[in-house]
JSON list of C-alpha atoms in Angstrom, two decimals:
[
{"chain": "A", "resi": 1366, "resn": "MET", "atom": "CA", "xyz": [116.65, 5.89, -82.71]},
{"chain": "A", "resi": 1367, "resn": "PHE", "atom": "CA", "xyz": [118.79, 3.77, -80.38]},
{"chain": "A", "resi": 1368, "resn": "GLN", "atom": "CA", "xyz": [121.84, 2.06, -81.77]},
{"chain": "A", "resi": 1369, "resn": "SER", "atom": "CA", "xyz": [122.56, -0.47, -79.02]},
{"chain": "A", "resi": 1370, "resn": "ASP", "atom": "CA", "xyz": [121.28, -2.05, -75.81]},
{"chain": "A", "resi": 1371, "resn": "GLU", "atom": "CA", "xyz": [123.91, -0.07, -73.89]},
{"chain": "A", "resi": 1372, "resn": "GLU", "atom": "CA", "xyz": [122.58, 3.19, -75.26]},
{"chain": "A", "resi": 1373, "resn": "ILE", "atom": "CA", "xyz": [119.00, 2.23, -74.17]},
{"chain": "A", "resi": 1374, "resn": "LEU", "atom": "CA", "xyz": [120.15, 1.23, -70.70]},
{"chain": "A", "resi": 1375, "resn": "GLU", "atom": "CA", "xyz": [122.17, 4.44, -70.37]},
{"chain": "A", "resi": 1376, "resn": "ALA", "atom": "CA", "xyz": [119.14, 6.53, -71.42]},
{"chain": "A", "resi": 1377, "resn": "ILE", "atom": "CA", "xyz": [117.06, 4.76, -68.74]},
{"chain": "A", "resi": 1378, "resn": "ARG", "atom": "CA", "xyz": [119.76, 4.99, -66.11]},
{"chain": "A", "resi": 1379, "resn": "THR", "atom": "CA", "xyz": [120.53, 8.70, -66.57]},
{"chain": "A", "resi": 1380, "resn": "GLY", "atom": "CA", "xyz": [117.00, 9.88, -67.24]},
{"chain": "A", "resi": 1381, "resn": "ALA", "atom": "CA", "xyz": [118.00, 11.39, -70.60]},
{"chain": "A", "resi": 1382, "resn": "ARG", "atom": "CA", "xyz": [115.39, 10.20, -73.10]},
{"chain": "A", "resi": 1383, "resn": "ARG", "atom": "CA", "xyz": [114.15, 7.68, -70.47]},
{"chain": "A", "resi": 1384, "resn": "GLU", "atom": "CA", "xyz": [110.55, 7.77, -71.72]},
{"chain": "A", "resi": 1385, "resn": "ALA", "atom": "CA", "xyz": [111.66, 7.30, -75.32]},
{"chain": "A", "resi": 1386, "resn": "ALA", "atom": "CA", "xyz": [113.88, 4.39, -74.36]},
{"chain": "A", "resi": 1387, "resn": "LEU", "atom": "CA", "xyz": [111.18, 2.61, -72.41]},
{"chain": "A", "resi": 1388, "resn": "GLU", "atom": "CA", "xyz": [108.70, 3.24, -75.21]},
{"chain": "A", "resi": 1389, "resn": "TRP", "atom": "CA", "xyz": [111.17, 1.82, -77.74]},
{"chain": "A", "resi": 1390, "resn": "VAL", "atom": "CA", "xyz": [111.67, -1.35, -75.61]},
{"chain": "A", "resi": 1391, "resn": "TYR", "atom": "CA", "xyz": [107.92, -1.82, -75.31]},
{"chain": "A", "resi": 1392, "resn": "LYS", "atom": "CA", "xyz": [107.25, -1.40, -79.04]},
{"chain": "A", "resi": 1393, "resn": "GLU", "atom": "CA", "xyz": [110.23, -3.53, -80.05]},
{"chain": "A", "resi": 1394, "resn": "CYS", "atom": "CA", "xyz": [109.21, -6.42, -77.78]},
{"chain": "A", "resi": 1395, "resn": "LYS", "atom": "CA", "xyz": [105.43, -6.27, -78.26]},
{"chain": "A", "resi": 1396, "resn": "PRO", "atom": "CA", "xyz": [105.20, -8.45, -81.44]},
{"chain": "A", "resi": 1397, "resn": "ARG", "atom": "CA", "xyz": [107.34, -11.22, -79.90]},
{"chain": "A", "resi": 1398, "resn": "VAL", "atom": "CA", "xyz": [105.49, -11.19, -76.65]},
{"chain": "A", "resi": 1399, "resn": "LYS", "atom": "CA", "xyz": [102.17, -11.19, -78.55]},
{"chain": "A", "resi": 1400, "resn": "SER", "atom": "CA", "xyz": [103.25, -14.49, -80.13]},
{"chain": "A", "resi": 1401, "resn": "LEU", "atom": "CA", "xyz": [103.05, -16.03, -76.63]},
{"chain": "A", "resi": 1402, "resn": "GLU", "atom": "CA", "xyz": [99.23, -15.66, -76.63]},
{"chain": "A", "resi": 1403, "resn": "TRP", "atom": "CA", "xyz": [98.75, -18.86, -78.55]},
{"chain": "A", "resi": 1404, "resn": "LYS", "atom": "CA", "xyz": [101.51, -20.76, -76.76]},
{"chain": "A", "resi": 1405, "resn": "PHE", "atom": "CA", "xyz": [100.06, -20.05, -73.30]},
{"chain": "A", "resi": 1406, "resn": "GLN", "atom": "CA", "xyz": [96.38, -19.73, -74.38]},
{"chain": "A", "resi": 1407, "resn": "CYS", "atom": "CA", "xyz": [96.09, -16.32, -72.78]},
{"chain": "A", "resi": 1408, "resn": "SER", "atom": "CA", "xyz": [94.31, -13.11, -73.74]},
{"chain": "A", "resi": 1409, "resn": "PRO", "atom": "CA", "xyz": [95.91, -10.19, -75.56]},
{"chain": "A", "resi": 1410, "resn": "GLU", "atom": "CA", "xyz": [95.38, -8.19, -72.37]},
{"chain": "A", "resi": 1411, "resn": "ASP", "atom": "CA", "xyz": [97.38, -10.75, -70.34]},
{"chain": "A", "resi": 1412, "resn": "CYS", "atom": "CA", "xyz": [100.30, -10.42, -72.76]},
{"chain": "A", "resi": 1413, "resn": "ALA", "atom": "CA", "xyz": [100.11, -6.64, -72.73]},
{"chain": "A", "resi": 1414, "resn": "ASP", "atom": "CA", "xyz": [100.00, -6.60, -68.89]},
{"chain": "A", "resi": 1415, "resn": "VAL", "atom": "CA", "xyz": [102.95, -8.96, -68.63]},
{"chain": "A", "resi": 1416, "resn": "LEU", "atom": "CA", "xyz": [104.95, -6.91, -71.14]},
{"chain": "A", "resi": 1417, "resn": "GLN", "atom": "CA", "xyz": [104.22, -3.71, -69.27]},
{"chain": "A", "resi": 1418, "resn": "GLU", "atom": "CA", "xyz": [105.28, -5.33, -66.01]},
{"chain": "A", "resi": 1419, "resn": "ALA", "atom": "CA", "xyz": [108.49, -6.62, -67.60]},
{"chain": "A", "resi": 1420, "resn": "VAL", "atom": "CA", "xyz": [109.36, -3.12, -68.92]},
{"chain": "A", "resi": 1421, "resn": "TRP", "atom": "CA", "xyz": [108.80, -1.67, -65.46]},
{"chain": "A", "resi": 1422, "resn": "LEU", "atom": "CA", "xyz": [110.92, -4.45, -63.94]},
{"chain": "A", "resi": 1423, "resn": "LEU", "atom": "CA", "xyz": [113.65, -3.55, -66.43]},
{"chain": "A", "resi": 1424, "resn": "TYR", "atom": "CA", "xyz": [113.34, 0.12, -65.48]},
{"chain": "A", "resi": 1425, "resn": "ASP", "atom": "CA", "xyz": [113.53, -0.70, -61.76]},
{"chain": "A", "resi": 1426, "resn": "LYS", "atom": "CA", "xyz": [116.57, -2.94, -62.15]},
{"chain": "A", "resi": 1427, "resn": "VAL", "atom": "CA", "xyz": [118.42, -0.46, -64.38]},
{"chain": "A", "resi": 1428, "resn": "VAL", "atom": "CA", "xyz": [117.81, 2.48, -62.03]},
{"chain": "A", "resi": 1429, "resn": "ARG", "atom": "CA", "xyz": [118.85, 0.46, -59.00]},
{"chain": "A", "resi": 1430, "resn": "GLY", "atom": "CA", "xyz": [121.93, -0.83, -60.87]},
{"chain": "A", "resi": 1431, "resn": "LYS", "atom": "CA", "xyz": [120.81, -4.45, -60.43]},
{"chain": "A", "resi": 1432, "resn": "LEU", "atom": "CA", "xyz": [120.48, -5.49, -64.10]},
{"chain": "A", "resi": 1433, "resn": "VAL", "atom": "CA", "xyz": [123.00, -7.99, -65.32]},
{"chain": "A", "resi": 1434, "resn": "LEU", "atom": "CA", "xyz": [122.27, -8.45, -68.98]},
{"chain": "A", "resi": 1435, "resn": "THR", "atom": "CA", "xyz": [123.56, -11.75, -70.43]},
{"chain": "A", "resi": 1436, "resn": "ALA", "atom": "CA", "xyz": [121.63, -11.58, -73.67]},
{"chain": "A", "resi": 1437, "resn": "LYS", "atom": "CA", "xyz": [120.09, -8.98, -75.92]},
{"chain": "A", "resi": 1438, "resn": "LEU", "atom": "CA", "xyz": [117.67, -6.68, -74.16]},
{"chain": "A", "resi": 1439, "resn": "THR", "atom": "CA", "xyz": [114.73, -7.81, -76.27]},
{"chain": "A", "resi": 1440, "resn": "THR", "atom": "CA", "xyz": [115.57, -11.44, -75.41]},
{"chain": "A", "resi": 1441, "resn": "TYR", "atom": "CA", "xyz": [115.62, -10.59, -71.70]},
{"chain": "A", "resi": 1442, "resn": "ILE", "atom": "CA", "xyz": [112.19, -8.97, -71.87]},
{"chain": "A", "resi": 1443, "resn": "TYR", "atom": "CA", "xyz": [110.77, -11.85, -73.92]},
{"chain": "A", "resi": 1444, "resn": "ARG", "atom": "CA", "xyz": [112.06, -14.40, -71.40]},
{"chain": "A", "resi": 1445, "resn": "VAL", "atom": "CA", "xyz": [110.72, -12.44, -68.39]},
{"chain": "A", "resi": 1446, "resn": "CYS", "atom": "CA", "xyz": [107.29, -12.39, -70.11]},
{"chain": "A", "resi": 1447, "resn": "GLN", "atom": "CA", "xyz": [107.51, -16.09, -71.01]},
{"chain": "A", "resi": 1448, "resn": "ASN", "atom": "CA", "xyz": [108.32, -16.98, -67.41]},
{"chain": "A", "resi": 1449, "resn": "GLN", "atom": "CA", "xyz": [105.50, -14.83, -66.10]},
{"chain": "A", "resi": 1450, "resn": "LEU", "atom": "CA", "xyz": [102.97, -16.34, -68.48]},
{"chain": "A", "resi": 1451, "resn": "MET", "atom": "CA", "xyz": [104.17, -19.84, -67.56]},
{"chain": "A", "resi": 1452, "resn": "THR", "atom": "CA", "xyz": [103.65, -19.00, -63.91]},
{"chain": "A", "resi": 1453, "resn": "LEU", "atom": "CA", "xyz": [100.22, -17.54, -64.58]},
{"chain": "A", "resi": 1454, "resn": "LYS", "atom": "CA", "xyz": [99.18, -20.66, -66.50]},
{"chain": "A", "resi": 1455, "resn": "ARG", "atom": "CA", "xyz": [100.51, -22.98, -63.83]},
{"chain": "A", "resi": 1456, "resn": "ASP", "atom": "CA", "xyz": [99.33, -21.12, -60.71]},
{"chain": "A", "resi": 1457, "resn": "GLY", "atom": "CA", "xyz": [96.41, -18.94, -61.58]},
{"chain": "A", "resi": 1458, "resn": "ARG", "atom": "CA", "xyz": [95.90, -15.41, -62.82]},
{"chain": "A", "resi": 1459, "resn": "ASN", "atom": "CA", "xyz": [97.00, -13.10, -59.97]},
{"chain": "A", "resi": 1460, "resn": "MET", "atom": "CA", "xyz": [100.65, -13.95, -59.48]},
{"chain": "A", "resi": 1461, "resn": "PRO", "atom": "CA", "xyz": [103.39, -11.40, -59.02]},
{"chain": "A", "resi": 1462, "resn": "LEU", "atom": "CA", "xyz": [106.00, -10.88, -61.75]},
{"chain": "A", "resi": 1463, "resn": "VAL", "atom": "CA", "xyz": [108.67, -13.59, -61.69]},
{"chain": "A", "resi": 1464, "resn": "GLU", "atom": "CA", "xyz": [112.15, -12.14, -62.10]},
{"chain": "A", "resi": 1465, "resn": "LEU", "atom": "CA", "xyz": [114.86, -13.99, -63.95]},
{"chain": "A", "resi": 1466, "resn": "GLY", "atom": "CA", "xyz": [117.57, -15.11, -61.55]},
{"chain": "A", "resi": 1467, "resn": "GLU", "atom": "CA", "xyz": [121.17, -16.03, -62.22]},
{"chain": "A", "resi": 1468, "resn": "GLU", "atom": "CA", "xyz": [120.15, -19.66, -62.58]},
{"chain": "A", "resi": 1469, "resn": "ASP", "atom": "CA", "xyz": [117.80, -18.80, -65.47]},
{"chain": "A", "resi": 1470, "resn": "ALA", "atom": "CA", "xyz": [120.20, -19.01, -68.37]},
{"chain": "A", "resi": 1471, "resn": "LEU", "atom": "CA", "xyz": [119.14, -16.72, -71.21]},
{"chain": "A", "resi": 1472, "resn": "MET", "atom": "CA", "xyz": [119.70, -17.74, -74.78]},
{"chain": "A", "resi": 1473, "resn": "GLU", "atom": "CA", "xyz": [122.74, -16.06, -76.27]},
{"chain": "A", "resi": 1474, "resn": "GLU", "atom": "CA", "xyz": [121.27, -15.55, -79.71]},
{"chain": "A", "resi": 1475, "resn": "GLU", "atom": "CA", "xyz": [117.95, -14.22, -80.74]},
{"chain": "A", "resi": 1476, "resn": "SER", "atom": "CA", "xyz": [117.52, -15.78, -84.14]},
{"chain": "A", "resi": 1477, "resn": "PRO", "atom": "CA", "xyz": [116.16, -19.20, -83.05]},
{"chain": "A", "resi": 1478, "resn": "GLU", "atom": "CA", "xyz": [113.41, -17.45, -81.09]},
{"chain": "A", "resi": 1479, "resn": "GLU", "atom": "CA", "xyz": [112.63, -15.23, -84.06]},
{"chain": "A", "resi": 1480, "resn": "GLU", "atom": "CA", "xyz": [112.39, -18.36, -86.26]},
{"chain": "A", "resi": 1481, "resn": "LEU", "atom": "CA", "xyz": [110.15, -19.99, -83.67]},
{"chain": "A", "resi": 1482, "resn": "SER", "atom": "CA", "xyz": [107.96, -16.90, -83.62]},
{"chain": "A", "resi": 1483, "resn": "VAL", "atom": "CA", "xyz": [107.49, -17.10, -87.40]},
{"chain": "A", "resi": 1484, "resn": "LEU", "atom": "CA", "xyz": [106.68, -20.81, -87.07]},
{"chain": "A", "resi": 1485, "resn": "GLU", "atom": "CA", "xyz": [104.26, -20.15, -84.26]},
{"chain": "A", "resi": 1486, "resn": "GLN", "atom": "CA", "xyz": [102.49, -17.53, -86.38]},
{"chain": "A", "resi": 1487, "resn": "GLN", "atom": "CA", "xyz": [102.34, -19.96, -89.28]},
{"chain": "A", "resi": 1488, "resn": "LEU", "atom": "CA", "xyz": [101.03, -22.71, -87.02]},
{"chain": "A", "resi": 1489, "resn": "GLU", "atom": "CA", "xyz": [98.37, -20.43, -85.58]},
{"chain": "A", "resi": 1490, "resn": "ARG", "atom": "CA", "xyz": [97.20, -19.43, -89.09]},
{"chain": "A", "resi": 1491, "resn": "LEU", "atom": "CA", "xyz": [97.05, -23.07, -90.20]},
{"chain": "A", "resi": 1492, "resn": "LEU", "atom": "CA", "xyz": [95.24, -24.14, -87.02]},
{"chain": "A", "resi": 1493, "resn": "ASN", "atom": "CA", "xyz": [92.64, -21.47, -87.73]},
{"chain": "A", "resi": 1494, "resn": "GLU", "atom": "CA", "xyz": [92.12, -22.93, -91.17]},
{"chain": "A", "resi": 1495, "resn": "LEU", "atom": "CA", "xyz": [91.15, -26.24, -89.63]},
{"chain": "A", "resi": 1496, "resn": "GLY", "atom": "CA", "xyz": [87.64, -26.81, -88.35]},
{"chain": "A", "resi": 1497, "resn": "GLU", "atom": "CA", "xyz": [86.90, -25.49, -84.90]},
{"chain": "A", "resi": 1498, "resn": "ARG", "atom": "CA", "xyz": [86.71, -28.99, -83.37]},
{"chain": "A", "resi": 1499, "resn": "CYS", "atom": "CA", "xyz": [90.07, -30.03, -84.81]},
{"chain": "A", "resi": 1500, "resn": "ARG", "atom": "CA", "xyz": [91.70, -26.82, -83.66]},
{"chain": "A", "resi": 1501, "resn": "ALA", "atom": "CA", "xyz": [90.27, -27.21, -80.21]},
{"chain": "A", "resi": 1502, "resn": "ILE", "atom": "CA", "xyz": [91.38, -30.83, -79.84]},
{"chain": "A", "resi": 1503, "resn": "ILE", "atom": "CA", "xyz": [94.93, -30.11, -80.99]},
{"chain": "A", "resi": 1504, "resn": "VAL", "atom": "CA", "xyz": [95.29, -27.03, -78.80]},
{"chain": "A", "resi": 1505, "resn": "ASP", "atom": "CA", "xyz": [93.74, -28.71, -75.76]},
{"chain": "A", "resi": 1506, "resn": "PHE", "atom": "CA", "xyz": [95.93, -31.78, -76.12]},
{"chain": "A", "resi": 1507, "resn": "TYR", "atom": "CA", "xyz": [99.30, -30.27, -77.07]},
{"chain": "A", "resi": 1508, "resn": "ALA", "atom": "CA", "xyz": [99.21, -26.76, -75.61]},
{"chain": "A", "resi": 1509, "resn": "GLY", "atom": "CA", "xyz": [96.74, -27.40, -72.82]},
{"chain": "A", "resi": 1510, "resn": "GLY", "atom": "CA", "xyz": [98.21, -30.71, -71.73]},
{"chain": "A", "resi": 1511, "resn": "ASN", "atom": "CA", "xyz": [94.79, -32.35, -71.40]},
{"chain": "A", "resi": 1512, "resn": "SER", "atom": "CA", "xyz": [94.62, -36.14, -71.44]},
{"chain": "A", "resi": 1513, "resn": "LEU", "atom": "CA", "xyz": [92.76, -38.02, -74.16]},
{"chain": "A", "resi": 1514, "resn": "LYS", "atom": "CA", "xyz": [90.30, -39.16, -71.52]},
{"chain": "A", "resi": 1515, "resn": "THR", "atom": "CA", "xyz": [89.57, -35.57, -70.56]},
{"chain": "A", "resi": 1516, "resn": "LEU", "atom": "CA", "xyz": [89.13, -34.64, -74.27]},
{"chain": "A", "resi": 1517, "resn": "ALA", "atom": "CA", "xyz": [86.75, -37.53, -74.78]},
{"chain": "A", "resi": 1518, "resn": "ALA", "atom": "CA", "xyz": [84.57, -36.26, -71.97]},
{"chain": "A", "resi": 1519, "resn": "LYS", "atom": "CA", "xyz": [84.84, -32.61, -72.98]},
{"chain": "A", "resi": 1520, "resn": "TYR", "atom": "CA", "xyz": [83.94, -33.17, -76.58]},
{"chain": "A", "resi": 1521, "resn": "GLN", "atom": "CA", "xyz": [81.44, -35.99, -75.88]},
{"chain": "A", "resi": 1522, "resn": "TYR", "atom": "CA", "xyz": [83.23, -38.78, -77.68]},
{"chain": "A", "resi": 1523, "resn": "SER", "atom": "CA", "xyz": [82.15, -42.31, -76.83]},
{"chain": "A", "resi": 1524, "resn": "SER", "atom": "CA", "xyz": [85.68, -43.51, -75.97]},
{"chain": "A", "resi": 1525, "resn": "VAL", "atom": "CA", "xyz": [89.36, -42.54, -75.72]},
{"chain": "A", "resi": 1526, "resn": "GLU", "atom": "CA", "xyz": [89.98, -44.48, -78.94]},
{"chain": "A", "resi": 1527, "resn": "THR", "atom": "CA", "xyz": [87.51, -42.28, -80.81]},
{"chain": "A", "resi": 1528, "resn": "VAL", "atom": "CA", "xyz": [89.17, -39.05, -79.68]},
{"chain": "A", "resi": 1529, "resn": "THR", "atom": "CA", "xyz": [92.56, -40.56, -80.46]},
{"chain": "A", "resi": 1530, "resn": "SER", "atom": "CA", "xyz": [91.41, -41.32, -83.99]},
{"chain": "A", "resi": 1531, "resn": "GLN", "atom": "CA", "xyz": [89.94, -37.85, -84.37]},
{"chain": "A", "resi": 1532, "resn": "LYS", "atom": "CA", "xyz": [93.16, -36.24, -83.08]},
{"chain": "A", "resi": 1533, "resn": "HIS", "atom": "CA", "xyz": [95.16, -38.28, -85.55]},
{"chain": "A", "resi": 1534, "resn": "LYS", "atom": "CA", "xyz": [92.94, -37.14, -88.42]},
{"chain": "A", "resi": 1535, "resn": "CYS", "atom": "CA", "xyz": [93.23, -33.52, -87.32]},
{"chain": "A", "resi": 1536, "resn": "MET", "atom": "CA", "xyz": [97.02, -33.77, -87.08]},
{"chain": "A", "resi": 1537, "resn": "THR", "atom": "CA", "xyz": [97.14, -35.32, -90.55]},
{"chain": "A", "resi": 1538, "resn": "GLN", "atom": "CA", "xyz": [95.19, -32.37, -91.93]},
{"chain": "A", "resi": 1539, "resn": "LEU", "atom": "CA", "xyz": [97.48, -29.94, -90.11]},
{"chain": "A", "resi": 1540, "resn": "ARG", "atom": "CA", "xyz": [100.63, -31.69, -91.43]},
{"chain": "A", "resi": 1541, "resn": "ARG", "atom": "CA", "xyz": [99.29, -31.54, -94.97]},
{"chain": "A", "resi": 1542, "resn": "LYS", "atom": "CA", "xyz": [98.56, -27.83, -94.68]},
{"chain": "A", "resi": 1543, "resn": "PHE", "atom": "CA", "xyz": [101.99, -27.27, -93.15]},
{"chain": "A", "resi": 1544, "resn": "GLN", "atom": "CA", "xyz": [103.70, -29.05, -96.04]},
{"chain": "A", "resi": 1545, "resn": "VAL", "atom": "CA", "xyz": [101.81, -27.00, -98.60]},
{"chain": "A", "resi": 1546, "resn": "ALA", "atom": "CA", "xyz": [102.50, -23.67, -96.82]}
]
């Protein structure tokens, strides 16, 4: 439908096919933003809300003539969503949308993020193949940033050493699955 980012921005700016352009941006970005669910341990609704806010932010900036695009449009939306989810995770659930400023350098190419998205999907699938306890320990430690002491208390292990050993066993299982996949 749209051949370039410039064509999309022009459609939004002029009002010609604005709705179709915004819908295209939303549908194009949705799978990549959905991949952030696991990374930030958030609900599908949170990702959908953040994506919708990012598309409206895009619309507002384009209409006001304030958008300075330094990367692909889809990369811009992805980064806005990533920053918002990071803020939500750090500060709580009811934070306003964080805009990307000049100091937030956007990646010039999209392919490393696409590769990461594929790896994230593969990792999520492999984590789901582990037992629930292993999955929870790995996610809580690596993605959640919980200390081993916190994990020992949460999962009722007798000591930090025990949870360390369990985490090591879980990671060994995950590495084996990853090598086979």
